């Protein structure tokens, strides 16, 4: 025989109740059906009683709404006729009684637990009558006749022995063709016979008790999801159904907040080895989850993750605790005597501090009773007063296969650490089926997501991107991501999710991913934003595996990298300001990324998409030493000196470079050598030398006066230089030489000494820089290993699409695939 329990959502709507009817009627008889109150009714009954207690007249409206909901349900389920009449006749007096009770509460401003239990019982009483009438062959059984509780420390606990006997008696007469319908949750006190209940969510427990007492073949919990899932599906969008769980695993997950099954439910059926099935009323074809004693063919280490919000950690500390026998006994018996349940304990082996996780609502009382228990020790100073920290959440990862498997805790804490989540307390029992730990409640969602991603979603890795700057580079990058998304997902199991896009004035955010096909329209209609807001928003979104991508040239944006890295958000940037700015700030960014196990990448700062910085890093990491860097690093200047001719004067080449998009928005940054100096500084630093921009010696080709006025003045005055350039160019041409603007770093003989210069040089046909075409870049690296024949890297060194591709490559390296 089966016991089937249908939860609130399964009796919440006409559609769901009709599903229930179909499911139940298709079962071989006899069968026992346990029902909850109509979805949401228990909460509403309680809320209404609080209104009445507060003397708020609106309790009446609320009461009428509850009543109306039930009558509407009856009207929708039953055509006019004797069945409907009979049902209305049965339930109408319930509402008369309930209204009188509320009125009493309203008048005398008193709501005792007893009255509250009476009020809340109407939910299941009503729903069970409706369902019993609807189901063909349904007979209603009154659970208050056989579920009995007893008061222990002010709580109603099941009297199992008496209940089991009464259940057996009550169902002894159940005919082989019958379907018994039983209200869940509600009970009676064994002594006073007053109405009580089994606690919120208790209908599951009612069903388990009946199943155990009658040695049922199976207990089915019918709800609104496809079974027990790897995590709470309301928080983790990618949670999926677990096919099979052991009783122990299910118990651990339920105890830590997996609401799908009420925790006490497991024990009675586990003792009798009765399997539990969790099924979906809205999708009965889905096999759901089977919970049983032993799981043979599932070798996954971790089965599920669950969590409890509202955790307070109470720490009992004191020097007298070390080695003293009995402190723990006193802590736990004090808490137990006061009906306070402890769901996590952590004690360091030094024994001078024990941390206890309790629910927020029990925290004050727990502190009070423990302070009382240890008052003598506190007075003498041997122990400190209890310390309570609230605003926390507890998370548990659960799986029986963790037993004797090394590395799970390492993976767990490593994953959290990389996401900047610090663990406040943790515990793992010797049974090794559960590791639980406490974090700041504000980090709960992020913690659950990173853990779920790391333990369950090896199928896909998700990288969450914030893209700042939607000019030529940013725009190109977004297009590249959009066109690569599907391919990366299918072939690399990588989901590149853009969760934020910002321009200098506006920003859009979407945790679930922005539609990149329509981002321009979204941006056009977006809220105004600025750098400060952008920073706050990104940090407060607190998304796991996230990367801030800077495609601007803004100093303000560069100034917020440190905040991102401090919050474990990696930074990928095409903006050179941070890496070439003050050395200490650059060094701090690098160090933070290293310490936190995240990335600060800026490959495109030098040579756009060319692998220059990465190559220098690889050489250094493998023990090589960079002795000399010689490079043409300005696409703009190279373009200018390659284009200048008898027909195209100097000023015209500058204009062309700007037009073709090689130059910085303000070309003076290129012409004054600043851009090259920045790049040289970055390469020199990456090669292991401490350098500032001011240390670089410059030999420029334009008088300083050209850089002093406005941009308009600059363009106006530029042709003044043409004649002189043409004269010099002619000489150069006759000598078969070319101009190159060369950046150089040379290590000096002493150990740390080095020299950095940028200068316009002339090179002859034999020099490797001679043939460098267009806006290309070239880098010659002389190292201890590449001494006689330096390493040479050459290619496109400017342009939006190669830069965007370089940024993309940096992002991909973070995905680490
Ligand atoms: P019922 O009214 O059927 O008793 P509950 O609301 O008590 O339903 O429990 C089902 C809900 O539990 C689901 O809708 C889901 O949102 C939530 N839930 C939390 N954790 C889990 C989990 N690990 N697996 C499935 N559901 C979960
Ligand atoms: N109706 C009760 C509650 O909402 C019992 C249950 O649904 O299991 O808590
Ligand atoms: Mg429930």
GROMACS .gro file of N, CA and C in nm, residues 1-3 164 207-220 247 265-277 290-293:
model
  108
    1UNK      N    1   0.083  -0.120   0.000
    1UNK     CA    2   0.000   0.000   0.000
    1UNK      C    3   0.087   0.126   0.000
    2UNK      N    4   0.032   0.229  -0.065
    2UNK     CA    5   0.104   0.354  -0.075
    2UNK      C    6   0.045   0.458   0.017
    3UNK      N    7   0.133   0.545   0.071
    3UNK     CA    8   0.084   0.667   0.133
    3UNK      C    9   0.134   0.782   0.045
  164UNK      N   10   0.115   0.530   1.674
  164UNK     CA   11   0.122   0.414   1.586
  164UNK      C   12   0.006   0.319   1.613
  207UNK      N   13   0.231   1.202   0.693
  207UNK     CA   14   0.230   1.093   0.594
  207UNK      C   15   0.334   0.986   0.631
  208UNK      N   16   0.452   1.031   0.677
  208UNK     CA   17   0.557   0.935   0.712
  208UNK      C   18   0.516   0.850   0.832
  209UNK      N   19   0.449   0.913   0.928
  209UNK     CA   20   0.406   0.841   1.048
  209UNK      C   21   0.305   0.732   1.008
  210UNK      N   22   0.210   0.770   0.924
  210UNK     CA   23   0.108   0.672   0.881
  210UNK      C   24   0.175   0.559   0.803
  211UNK      N   25   0.267   0.597   0.713
  211UNK     CA   26   0.337   0.495   0.633
  211UNK      C   27   0.412   0.397   0.725
  212UNK      N   28   0.478   0.452   0.826
  212UNK     CA   29   0.557   0.365   0.915
  212UNK      C   30   0.466   0.277   0.999
  213UNK      N   31   0.360   0.338   1.052
  213UNK     CA   32   0.271   0.260   1.140
  213UNK      C   33   0.206   0.145   1.064
  214UNK      N   34   0.178   0.168   0.934
  214UNK     CA   35   0.107   0.066   0.857
  214UNK      C   36   0.201  -0.018   0.769
  215UNK      N   37   0.332   0.003   0.787
  215UNK     CA   38   0.431  -0.067   0.703
  215UNK      C   39   0.397  -0.055   0.555
  216UNK      N   40   0.375   0.066   0.512
  216UNK     CA   41   0.341   0.091   0.371
  216UNK      C   42   0.458   0.048   0.280
  217UNK      N   43   0.427   0.028   0.152
  217UNK     CA   44   0.533  -0.011   0.058
  217UNK      C   45   0.619   0.109   0.022
  218UNK      N   46   0.554   0.224   0.016
  218UNK     CA   47   0.627   0.344  -0.025
  218UNK      C   48   0.556   0.468   0.027
  219UNK      N   49   0.637   0.571   0.054
  219UNK     CA   50   0.580   0.701   0.090
  219UNK      C   51   0.609   0.795  -0.027
  220UNK      N   52   0.504   0.853  -0.083
  220UNK     CA   53   0.526   0.947  -0.194
  220UNK      C   54   0.497   1.089  -0.150
  247UNK      N   55   1.886   0.768   0.276
  247UNK     CA   56   1.815   0.835   0.385
  247UNK      C   57   1.905   0.937   0.454
  265UNK      N   58   1.045   1.389   0.879
  265UNK     CA   59   0.978   1.292   0.794
  265UNK      C   60   1.062   1.166   0.769
  266UNK      N   61   1.193   1.186   0.755
  266UNK     CA   62   1.276   1.075   0.710
  266UNK      C   63   1.285   0.961   0.813
  267UNK      N   64   1.300   1.000   0.940
  267UNK     CA   65   1.331   0.899   1.041
  267UNK      C   66   1.232   0.783   1.048
  268UNK      N   67   1.100   0.810   1.065
  268UNK     CA   68   1.007   0.697   1.082
  268UNK      C   69   1.011   0.597   0.966
  269UNK      N   70   1.025   0.648   0.842
  269UNK     CA   71   1.026   0.554   0.729
  269UNK      C   72   1.162   0.488   0.712
  270UNK      N   73   1.267   0.560   0.750
  270UNK     CA   74   1.402   0.503   0.741
  270UNK      C   75   1.412   0.380   0.833
  271UNK      N   76   1.358   0.394   0.955
  271UNK     CA   77   1.364   0.283   1.051
  271UNK      C   78   1.296   0.160   0.994
  272UNK      N   79   1.190   0.183   0.919
  272UNK     CA   80   1.115   0.070   0.863
  272UNK      C   81   1.163   0.034   0.723
  273UNK      N   82   1.264   0.104   0.676
  273UNK     CA   83   1.317   0.080   0.541
  273UNK      C   84   1.209   0.094   0.431
  274UNK      N   85   1.126   0.195   0.451
  274UNK     CA   86   1.022   0.223   0.349
  274UNK      C   87   1.077   0.332   0.257
  275UNK      N   88   1.084   0.307   0.127
  275UNK     CA   89   1.139   0.409   0.039
  275UNK      C   90   1.048   0.533   0.028
  276UNK      N   91   1.112   0.647   0.002
  276UNK     CA   92   1.036   0.771  -0.020
  276UNK      C   93   1.056   0.810  -0.165
  277UNK      N   94   0.946   0.850  -0.229
  277UNK     CA   95   0.959   0.904  -0.364
  277UNK      C   96   0.914   1.049  -0.361
  290UNK      N   97   1.418   0.900  -0.573
  290UNK     CA   98   1.393   0.786  -0.485
  290UNK      C   99   1.490   0.795  -0.367
  291UNK      N  100   1.433   0.793  -0.246
  291UNK     CA  101   1.519   0.797  -0.127
  291UNK      C  102   1.511   0.661  -0.059
  292UNK      N  103   1.627   0.597  -0.040
  292UNK     CA  104   1.626   0.463   0.019
  292UNK      C  105   1.753   0.441   0.100
  293UNK      N  106   1.770   0.318   0.149
  293UNK     CA  107   1.881   0.289   0.241
  293UNK      C  108   2.017   0.302   0.176
   0.00000   0.00000   0.00000
